[in-house]
PDB file of C-alpha atoms in Angstrom:
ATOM      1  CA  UNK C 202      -5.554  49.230   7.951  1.00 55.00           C
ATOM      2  CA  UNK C 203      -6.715  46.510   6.137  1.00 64.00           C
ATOM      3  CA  UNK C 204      -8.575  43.945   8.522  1.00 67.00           C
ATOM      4  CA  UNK C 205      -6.950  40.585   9.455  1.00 66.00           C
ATOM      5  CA  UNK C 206      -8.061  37.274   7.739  1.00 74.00           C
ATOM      6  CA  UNK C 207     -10.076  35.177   9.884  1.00 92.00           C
ATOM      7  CA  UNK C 208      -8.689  32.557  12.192  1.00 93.00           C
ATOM      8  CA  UNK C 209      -9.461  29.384  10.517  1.00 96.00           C
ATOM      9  CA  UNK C 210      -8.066  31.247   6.802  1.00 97.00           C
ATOM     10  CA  UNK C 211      -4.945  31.488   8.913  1.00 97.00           C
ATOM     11  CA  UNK C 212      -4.871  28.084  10.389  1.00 97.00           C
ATOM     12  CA  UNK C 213      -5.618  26.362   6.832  1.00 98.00           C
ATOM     13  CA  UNK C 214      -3.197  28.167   4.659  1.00 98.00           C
ATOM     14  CA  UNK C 215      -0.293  27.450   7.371  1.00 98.00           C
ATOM     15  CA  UNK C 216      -1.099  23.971   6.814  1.00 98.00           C
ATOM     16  CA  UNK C 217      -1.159  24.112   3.407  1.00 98.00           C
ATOM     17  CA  UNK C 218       2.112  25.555   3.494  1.00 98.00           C
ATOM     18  CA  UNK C 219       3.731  23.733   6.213  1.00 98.00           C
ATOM     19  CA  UNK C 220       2.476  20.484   4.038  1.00 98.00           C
ATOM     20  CA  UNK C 221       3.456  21.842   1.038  1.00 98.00           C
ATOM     21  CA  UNK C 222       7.161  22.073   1.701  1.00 98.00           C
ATOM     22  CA  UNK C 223       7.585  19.052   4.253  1.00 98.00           C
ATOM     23  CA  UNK C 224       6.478  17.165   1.195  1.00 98.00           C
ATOM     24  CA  UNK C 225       8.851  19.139  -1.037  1.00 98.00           C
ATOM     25  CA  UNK C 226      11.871  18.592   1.290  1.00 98.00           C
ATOM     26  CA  UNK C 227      11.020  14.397   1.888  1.00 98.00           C
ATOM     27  CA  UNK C 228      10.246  14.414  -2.066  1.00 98.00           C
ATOM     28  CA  UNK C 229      13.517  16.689  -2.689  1.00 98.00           C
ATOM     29  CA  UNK C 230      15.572  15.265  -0.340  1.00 98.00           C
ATOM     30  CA  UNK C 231      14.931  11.916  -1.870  1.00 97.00           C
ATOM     31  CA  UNK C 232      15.692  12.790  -5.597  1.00 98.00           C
ATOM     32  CA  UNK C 233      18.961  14.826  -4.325  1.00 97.00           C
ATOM     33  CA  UNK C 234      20.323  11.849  -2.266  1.00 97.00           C
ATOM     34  CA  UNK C 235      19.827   9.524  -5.447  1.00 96.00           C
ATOM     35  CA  UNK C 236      21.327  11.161  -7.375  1.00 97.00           C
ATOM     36  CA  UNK C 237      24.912  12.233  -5.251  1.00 96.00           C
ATOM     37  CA  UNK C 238      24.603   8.896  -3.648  1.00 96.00           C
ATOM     38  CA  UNK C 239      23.827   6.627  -6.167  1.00 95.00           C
ATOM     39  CA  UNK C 240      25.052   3.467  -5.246  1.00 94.00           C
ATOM     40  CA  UNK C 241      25.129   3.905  -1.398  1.00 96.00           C
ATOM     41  CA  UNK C 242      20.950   3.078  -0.598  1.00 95.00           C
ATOM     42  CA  UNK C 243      21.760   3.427   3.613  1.00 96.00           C
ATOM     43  CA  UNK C 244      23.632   7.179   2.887  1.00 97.00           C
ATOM     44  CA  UNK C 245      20.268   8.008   0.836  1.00 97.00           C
ATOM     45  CA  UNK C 246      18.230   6.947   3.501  1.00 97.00           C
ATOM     46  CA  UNK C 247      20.831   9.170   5.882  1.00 97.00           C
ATOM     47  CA  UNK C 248      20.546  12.320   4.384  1.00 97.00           C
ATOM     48  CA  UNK C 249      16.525  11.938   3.393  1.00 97.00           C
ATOM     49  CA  UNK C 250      15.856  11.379   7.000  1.00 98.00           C
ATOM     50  CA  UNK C 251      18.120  14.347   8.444  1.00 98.00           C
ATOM     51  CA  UNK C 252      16.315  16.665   5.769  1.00 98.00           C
ATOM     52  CA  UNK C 253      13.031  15.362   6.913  1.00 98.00           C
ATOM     53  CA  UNK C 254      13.504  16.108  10.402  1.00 98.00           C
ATOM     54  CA  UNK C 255      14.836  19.498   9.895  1.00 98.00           C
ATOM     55  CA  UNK C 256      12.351  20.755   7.533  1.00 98.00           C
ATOM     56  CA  UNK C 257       9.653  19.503  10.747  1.00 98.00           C
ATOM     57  CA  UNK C 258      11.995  21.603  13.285  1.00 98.00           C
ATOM     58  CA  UNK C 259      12.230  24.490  11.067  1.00 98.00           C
ATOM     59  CA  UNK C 260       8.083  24.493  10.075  1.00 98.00           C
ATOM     60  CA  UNK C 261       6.976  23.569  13.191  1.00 97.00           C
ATOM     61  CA  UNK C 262       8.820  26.301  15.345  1.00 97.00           C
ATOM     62  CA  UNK C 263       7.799  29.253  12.127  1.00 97.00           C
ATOM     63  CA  UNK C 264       3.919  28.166  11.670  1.00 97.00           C
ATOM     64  CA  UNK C 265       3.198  26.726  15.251  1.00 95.00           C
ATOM     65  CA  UNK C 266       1.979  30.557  16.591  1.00 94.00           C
ATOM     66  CA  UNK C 267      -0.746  29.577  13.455  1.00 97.00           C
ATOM     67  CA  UNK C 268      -1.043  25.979  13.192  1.00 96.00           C
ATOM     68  CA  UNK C 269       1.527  23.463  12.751  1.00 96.00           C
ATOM     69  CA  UNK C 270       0.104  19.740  11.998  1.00 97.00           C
ATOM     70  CA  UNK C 271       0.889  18.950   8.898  1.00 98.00           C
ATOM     71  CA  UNK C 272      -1.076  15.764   9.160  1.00 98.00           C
ATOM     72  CA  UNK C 273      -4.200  14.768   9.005  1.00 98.00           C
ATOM     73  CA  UNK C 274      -4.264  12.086  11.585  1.00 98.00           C
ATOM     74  CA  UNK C 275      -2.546  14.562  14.473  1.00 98.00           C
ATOM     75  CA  UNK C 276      -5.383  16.991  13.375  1.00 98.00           C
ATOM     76  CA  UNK C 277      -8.922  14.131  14.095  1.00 98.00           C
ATOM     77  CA  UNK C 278      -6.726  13.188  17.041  1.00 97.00           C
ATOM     78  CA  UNK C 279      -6.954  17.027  18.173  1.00 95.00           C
ATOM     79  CA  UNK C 280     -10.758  16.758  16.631  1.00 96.00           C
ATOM     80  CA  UNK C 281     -10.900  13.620  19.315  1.00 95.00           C
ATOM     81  CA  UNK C 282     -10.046  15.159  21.878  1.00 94.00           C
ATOM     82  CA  UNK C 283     -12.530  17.904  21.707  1.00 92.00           C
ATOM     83  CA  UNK C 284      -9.864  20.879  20.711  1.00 90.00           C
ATOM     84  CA  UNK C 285     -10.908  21.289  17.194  1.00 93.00           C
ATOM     85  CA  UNK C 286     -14.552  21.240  15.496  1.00 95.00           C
ATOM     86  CA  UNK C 287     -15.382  18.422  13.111  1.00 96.00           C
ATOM     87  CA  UNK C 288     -15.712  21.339  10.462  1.00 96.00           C
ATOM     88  CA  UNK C 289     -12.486  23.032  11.097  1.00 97.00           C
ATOM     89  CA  UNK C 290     -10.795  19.917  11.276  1.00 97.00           C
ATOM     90  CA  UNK C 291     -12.380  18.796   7.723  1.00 98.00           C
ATOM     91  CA  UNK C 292     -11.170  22.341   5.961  1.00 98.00           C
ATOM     92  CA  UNK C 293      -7.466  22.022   8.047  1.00 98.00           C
ATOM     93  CA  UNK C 294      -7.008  17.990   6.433  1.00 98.00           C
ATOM     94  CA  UNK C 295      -8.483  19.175   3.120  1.00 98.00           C
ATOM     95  CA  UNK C 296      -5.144  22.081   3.219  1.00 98.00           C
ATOM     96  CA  UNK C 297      -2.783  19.571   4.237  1.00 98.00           C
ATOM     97  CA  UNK C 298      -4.137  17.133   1.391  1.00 98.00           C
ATOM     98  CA  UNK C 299      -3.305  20.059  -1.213  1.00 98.00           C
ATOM     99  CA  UNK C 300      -0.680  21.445   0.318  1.00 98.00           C
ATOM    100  CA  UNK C 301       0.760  17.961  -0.188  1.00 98.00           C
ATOM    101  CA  UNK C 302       0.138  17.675  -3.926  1.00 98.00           C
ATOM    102  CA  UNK C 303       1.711  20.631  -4.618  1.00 98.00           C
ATOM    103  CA  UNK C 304       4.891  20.173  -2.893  1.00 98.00           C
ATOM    104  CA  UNK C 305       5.234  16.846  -4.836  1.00 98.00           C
ATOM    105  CA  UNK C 306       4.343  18.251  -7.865  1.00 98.00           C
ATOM    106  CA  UNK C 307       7.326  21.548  -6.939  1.00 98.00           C
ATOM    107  CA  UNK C 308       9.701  18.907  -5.808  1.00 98.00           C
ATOM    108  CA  UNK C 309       9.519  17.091  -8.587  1.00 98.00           C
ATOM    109  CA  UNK C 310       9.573  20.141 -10.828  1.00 98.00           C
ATOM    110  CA  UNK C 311      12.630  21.683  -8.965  1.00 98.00           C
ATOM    111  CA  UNK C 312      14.586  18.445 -10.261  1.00 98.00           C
ATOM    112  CA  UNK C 313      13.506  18.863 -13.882  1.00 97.00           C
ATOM    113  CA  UNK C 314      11.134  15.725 -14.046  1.00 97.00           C
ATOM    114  CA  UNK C 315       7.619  15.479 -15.122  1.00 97.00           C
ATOM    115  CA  UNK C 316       5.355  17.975 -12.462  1.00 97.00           C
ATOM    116  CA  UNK C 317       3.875  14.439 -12.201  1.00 98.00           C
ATOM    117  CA  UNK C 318       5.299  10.928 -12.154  1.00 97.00           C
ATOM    118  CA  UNK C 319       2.895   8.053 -10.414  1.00 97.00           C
ATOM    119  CA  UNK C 320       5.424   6.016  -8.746  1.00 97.00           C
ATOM    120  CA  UNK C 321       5.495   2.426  -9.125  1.00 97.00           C
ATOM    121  CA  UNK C 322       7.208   1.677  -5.822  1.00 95.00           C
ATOM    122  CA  UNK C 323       5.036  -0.662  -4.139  1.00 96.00           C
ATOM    123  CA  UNK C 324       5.327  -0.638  -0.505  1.00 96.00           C
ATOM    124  CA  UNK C 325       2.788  -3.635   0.803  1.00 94.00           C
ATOM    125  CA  UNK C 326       3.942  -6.092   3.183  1.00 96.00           C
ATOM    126  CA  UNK C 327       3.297  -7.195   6.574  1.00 96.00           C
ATOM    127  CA  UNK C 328       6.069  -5.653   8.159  1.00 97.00           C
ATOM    128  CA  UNK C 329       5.901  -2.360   6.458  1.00 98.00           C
ATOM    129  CA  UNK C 330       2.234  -1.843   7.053  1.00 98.00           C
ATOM    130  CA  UNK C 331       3.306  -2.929  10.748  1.00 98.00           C
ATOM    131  CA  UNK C 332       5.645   0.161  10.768  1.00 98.00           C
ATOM    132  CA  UNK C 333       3.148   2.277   9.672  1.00 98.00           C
ATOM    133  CA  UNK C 334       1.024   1.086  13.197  1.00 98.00           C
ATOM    134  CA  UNK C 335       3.754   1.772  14.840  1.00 98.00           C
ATOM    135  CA  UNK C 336       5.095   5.068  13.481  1.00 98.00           C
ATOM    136  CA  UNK C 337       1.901   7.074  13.831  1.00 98.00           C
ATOM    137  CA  UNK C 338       0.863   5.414  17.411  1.00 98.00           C
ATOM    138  CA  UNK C 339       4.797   7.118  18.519  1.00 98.00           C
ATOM    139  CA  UNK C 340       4.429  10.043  16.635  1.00 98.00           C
ATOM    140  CA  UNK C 341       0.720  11.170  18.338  1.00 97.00           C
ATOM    141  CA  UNK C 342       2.451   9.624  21.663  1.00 97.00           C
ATOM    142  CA  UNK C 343       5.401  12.357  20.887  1.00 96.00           C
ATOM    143  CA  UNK C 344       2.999  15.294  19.790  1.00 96.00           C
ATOM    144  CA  UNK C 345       0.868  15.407  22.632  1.00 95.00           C
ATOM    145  CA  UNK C 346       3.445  14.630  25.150  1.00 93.00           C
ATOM    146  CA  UNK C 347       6.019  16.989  24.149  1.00 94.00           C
ATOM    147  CA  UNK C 348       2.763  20.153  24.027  1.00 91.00           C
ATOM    148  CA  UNK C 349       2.737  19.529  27.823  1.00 85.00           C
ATOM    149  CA  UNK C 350       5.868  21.178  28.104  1.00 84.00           C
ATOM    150  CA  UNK C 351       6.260  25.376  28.934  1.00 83.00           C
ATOM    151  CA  UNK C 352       8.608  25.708  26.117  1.00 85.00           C
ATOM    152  CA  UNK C 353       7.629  26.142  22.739  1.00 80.00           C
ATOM    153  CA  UNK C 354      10.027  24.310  20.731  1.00 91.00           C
ATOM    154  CA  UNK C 355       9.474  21.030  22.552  1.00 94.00           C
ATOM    155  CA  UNK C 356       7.201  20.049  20.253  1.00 95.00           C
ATOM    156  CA  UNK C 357       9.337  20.703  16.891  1.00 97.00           C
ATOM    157  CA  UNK C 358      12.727  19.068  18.455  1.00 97.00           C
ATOM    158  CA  UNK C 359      10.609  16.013  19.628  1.00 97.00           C
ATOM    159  CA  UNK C 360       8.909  15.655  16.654  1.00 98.00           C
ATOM    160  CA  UNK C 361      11.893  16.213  14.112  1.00 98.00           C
ATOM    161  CA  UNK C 362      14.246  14.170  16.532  1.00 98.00           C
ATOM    162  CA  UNK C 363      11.449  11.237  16.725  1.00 98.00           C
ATOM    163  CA  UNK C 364      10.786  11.319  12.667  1.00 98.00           C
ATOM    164  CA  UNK C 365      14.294  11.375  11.561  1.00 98.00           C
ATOM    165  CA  UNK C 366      14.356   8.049  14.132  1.00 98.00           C
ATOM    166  CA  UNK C 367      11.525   6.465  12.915  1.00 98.00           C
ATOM    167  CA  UNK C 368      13.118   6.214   9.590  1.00 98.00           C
ATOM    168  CA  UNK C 369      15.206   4.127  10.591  1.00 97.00           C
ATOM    169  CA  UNK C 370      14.055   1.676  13.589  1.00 97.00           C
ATOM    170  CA  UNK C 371      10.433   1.326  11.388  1.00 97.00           C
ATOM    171  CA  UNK C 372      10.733  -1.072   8.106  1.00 96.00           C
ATOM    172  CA  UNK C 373       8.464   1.383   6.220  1.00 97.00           C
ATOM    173  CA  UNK C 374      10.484   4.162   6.762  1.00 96.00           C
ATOM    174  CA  UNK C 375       7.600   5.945   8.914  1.00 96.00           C
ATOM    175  CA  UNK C 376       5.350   7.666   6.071  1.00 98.00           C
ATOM    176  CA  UNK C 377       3.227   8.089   9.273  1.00 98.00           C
ATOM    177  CA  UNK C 378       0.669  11.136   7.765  1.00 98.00           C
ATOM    178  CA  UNK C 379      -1.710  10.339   5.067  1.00 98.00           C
ATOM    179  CA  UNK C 380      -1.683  13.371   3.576  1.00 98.00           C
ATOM    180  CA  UNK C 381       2.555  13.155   2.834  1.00 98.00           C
ATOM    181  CA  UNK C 382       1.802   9.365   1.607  1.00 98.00           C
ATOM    182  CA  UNK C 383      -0.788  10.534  -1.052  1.00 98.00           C
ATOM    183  CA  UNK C 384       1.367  13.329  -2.598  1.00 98.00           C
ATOM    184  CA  UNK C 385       4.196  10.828  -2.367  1.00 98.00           C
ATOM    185  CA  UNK C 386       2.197   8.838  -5.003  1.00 98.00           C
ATOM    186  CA  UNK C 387       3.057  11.532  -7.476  1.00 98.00           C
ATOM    187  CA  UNK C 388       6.048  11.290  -7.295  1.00 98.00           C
ATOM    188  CA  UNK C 389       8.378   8.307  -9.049  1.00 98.00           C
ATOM    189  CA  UNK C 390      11.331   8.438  -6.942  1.00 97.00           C
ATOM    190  CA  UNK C 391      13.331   7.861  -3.934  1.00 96.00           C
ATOM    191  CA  UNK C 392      10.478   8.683  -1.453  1.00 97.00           C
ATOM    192  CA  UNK C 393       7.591   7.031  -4.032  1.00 97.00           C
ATOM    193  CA  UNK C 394       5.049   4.780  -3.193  1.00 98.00           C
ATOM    194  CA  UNK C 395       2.421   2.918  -5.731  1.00 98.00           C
ATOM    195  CA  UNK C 396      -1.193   4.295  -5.401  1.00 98.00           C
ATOM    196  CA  UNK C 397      -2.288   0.875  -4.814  1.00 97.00           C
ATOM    197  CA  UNK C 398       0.252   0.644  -1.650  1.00 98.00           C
ATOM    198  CA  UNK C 399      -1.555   4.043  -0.434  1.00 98.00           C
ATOM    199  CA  UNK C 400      -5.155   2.978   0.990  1.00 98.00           C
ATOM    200  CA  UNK C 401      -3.591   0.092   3.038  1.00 98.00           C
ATOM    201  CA  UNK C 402      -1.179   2.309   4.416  1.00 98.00           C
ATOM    202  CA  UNK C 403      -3.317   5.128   5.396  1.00 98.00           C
ATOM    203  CA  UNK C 404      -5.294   2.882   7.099  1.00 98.00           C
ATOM    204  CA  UNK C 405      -2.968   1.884   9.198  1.00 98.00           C
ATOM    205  CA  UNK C 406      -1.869   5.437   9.938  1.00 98.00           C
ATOM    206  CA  UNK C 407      -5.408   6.146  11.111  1.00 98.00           C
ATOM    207  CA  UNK C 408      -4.951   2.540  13.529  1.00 98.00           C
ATOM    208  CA  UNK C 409      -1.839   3.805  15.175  1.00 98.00           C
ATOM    209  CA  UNK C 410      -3.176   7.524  16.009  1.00 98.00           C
ATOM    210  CA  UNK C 411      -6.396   5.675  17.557  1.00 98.00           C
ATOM    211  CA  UNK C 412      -3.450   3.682  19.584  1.00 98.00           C
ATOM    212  CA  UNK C 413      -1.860   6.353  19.787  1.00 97.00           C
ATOM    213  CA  UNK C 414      -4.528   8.530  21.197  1.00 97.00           C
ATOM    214  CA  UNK C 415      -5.695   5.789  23.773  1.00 97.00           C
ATOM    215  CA  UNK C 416      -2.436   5.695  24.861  1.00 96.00           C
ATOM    216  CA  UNK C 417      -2.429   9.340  25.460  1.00 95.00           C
ATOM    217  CA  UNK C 418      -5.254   9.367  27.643  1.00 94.00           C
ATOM    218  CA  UNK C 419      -4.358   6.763  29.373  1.00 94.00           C
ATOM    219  CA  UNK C 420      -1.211   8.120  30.388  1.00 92.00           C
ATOM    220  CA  UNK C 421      -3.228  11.546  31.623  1.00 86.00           C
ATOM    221  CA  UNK C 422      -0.823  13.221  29.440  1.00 80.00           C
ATOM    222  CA  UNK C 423      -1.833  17.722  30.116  1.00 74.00           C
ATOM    223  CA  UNK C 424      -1.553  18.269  26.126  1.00 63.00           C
ATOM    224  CA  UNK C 425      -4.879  16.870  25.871  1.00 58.00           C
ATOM    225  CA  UNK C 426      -6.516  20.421  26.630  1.00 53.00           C
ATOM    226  CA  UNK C 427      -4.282  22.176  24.397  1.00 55.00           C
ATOM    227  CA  UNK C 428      -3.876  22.554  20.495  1.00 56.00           C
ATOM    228  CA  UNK C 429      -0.706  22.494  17.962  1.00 59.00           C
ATOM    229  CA  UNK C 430      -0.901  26.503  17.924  1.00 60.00           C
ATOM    230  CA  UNK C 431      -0.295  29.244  20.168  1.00 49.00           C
ATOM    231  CA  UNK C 432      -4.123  30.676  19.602  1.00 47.00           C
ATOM    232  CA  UNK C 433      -6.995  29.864  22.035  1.00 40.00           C
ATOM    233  CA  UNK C 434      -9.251  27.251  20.799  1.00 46.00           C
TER     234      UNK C 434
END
């Protein structure tokens, strides 16, 4: 019987995975609303956003028994709060970061375009990178609230439910994870942004999880001795 791969193997290629297709379905999703709904932009944004949040439900509840971030800021928050090493945490963000690319590079494949297309949508302005604060800071307030909870698809309705949201009530349509907003840089679409609109934004994704975190702990909220998986530290 062949002998099973070790832990962190396990951990990094469900992130890659889990990354890989919740960029294919926000990339997908995008290109498949723009083109049925062409000249309806609030029915695009509709039907990206429910597609978003299911994909999260449906990954989430498969890969969390493995590892189910999918994002590189609710991984150095776990890394924070002393549930991950610094190493694993730097192999888990570099699978999310590739897992990323490739479901851009699929998505945009699957819709007959170029595997690669840098988008020219730029996304910088005071409000949007606002939203960005705002939309990670909820979404590590959501993560680590809902693990507190006995039942194990808390944490996939809360964060599928609070992402679909956040599209809407946040003006830059809550990219919230630096590792979705690089691959979405490949991609000259719907769900595009401009690589020089990436930086600025991922900065202040990495803001709003340190919020978000403080806020955590300042609430005393149990999830802080737990991780995004079913497997002992």
């Amino acid at each position: 019987m062949p002998r099973p791969a070790p832990r962190l193997v396990r951990r990094a290629a469900a992130e890659f995975l889990g990354t890989a297709f919740l960029v294919a379905a926000v990339i997908g999703s995008g290109i498949a609303a723009r083109r049925l709904s062409p000249h309806d932009t609030g029915l695009q944004l509709l039907e990206n956003s429910l597609a978003t949040g299911a994909i999260l439900v449906a990954l989430i509840l498969a890969l969390q028994p493995v590892s189910a971030s999918f994002n590189p800021v609710v991984t150095l928050v776990e890394c924070a709060f002393g549930r991950l090493g610094t190493g694993p945490a730097a192999v888990l963000v570099v699978a999310q970061v590739a897992g990323g690319i490739v479901g851009a590079v699929v998505a945009n494949l699957m819709f007959d375009l170029h595997g690669v297309s840098i988008s020219s949508h730029d996304r910088i302005t005071g409000g949007h990178l606002l939203g960005e604060v705002v939309a990670t800071l909820g979404l590590v307030l959501i993560v680590f609230g809902a693990l507190g909870s006995p039942r194990i698809e808390t944490v996939a309705l809360a964060v599928g439910g609070y992402i679909a949201a956040a599209y809407w009530f946040t003006s830059s349509t809550s990219f919230a994870n630096p590792a979705v907003t690089v691959a979405r840089s490949l991609s000259d679409t719907f769900a595009g942004i401009a690589p020089s609109s990436v930086p600025p934004f991922v900065l202040m994704q990495l803001l709003g999880g340190a919020l978000g975190a403080g806020a955590v702990l300042l609430l005393q909220l149990p999830s802080t001795s737990q991780t995004i998986s079913e497997e002992a530290p």
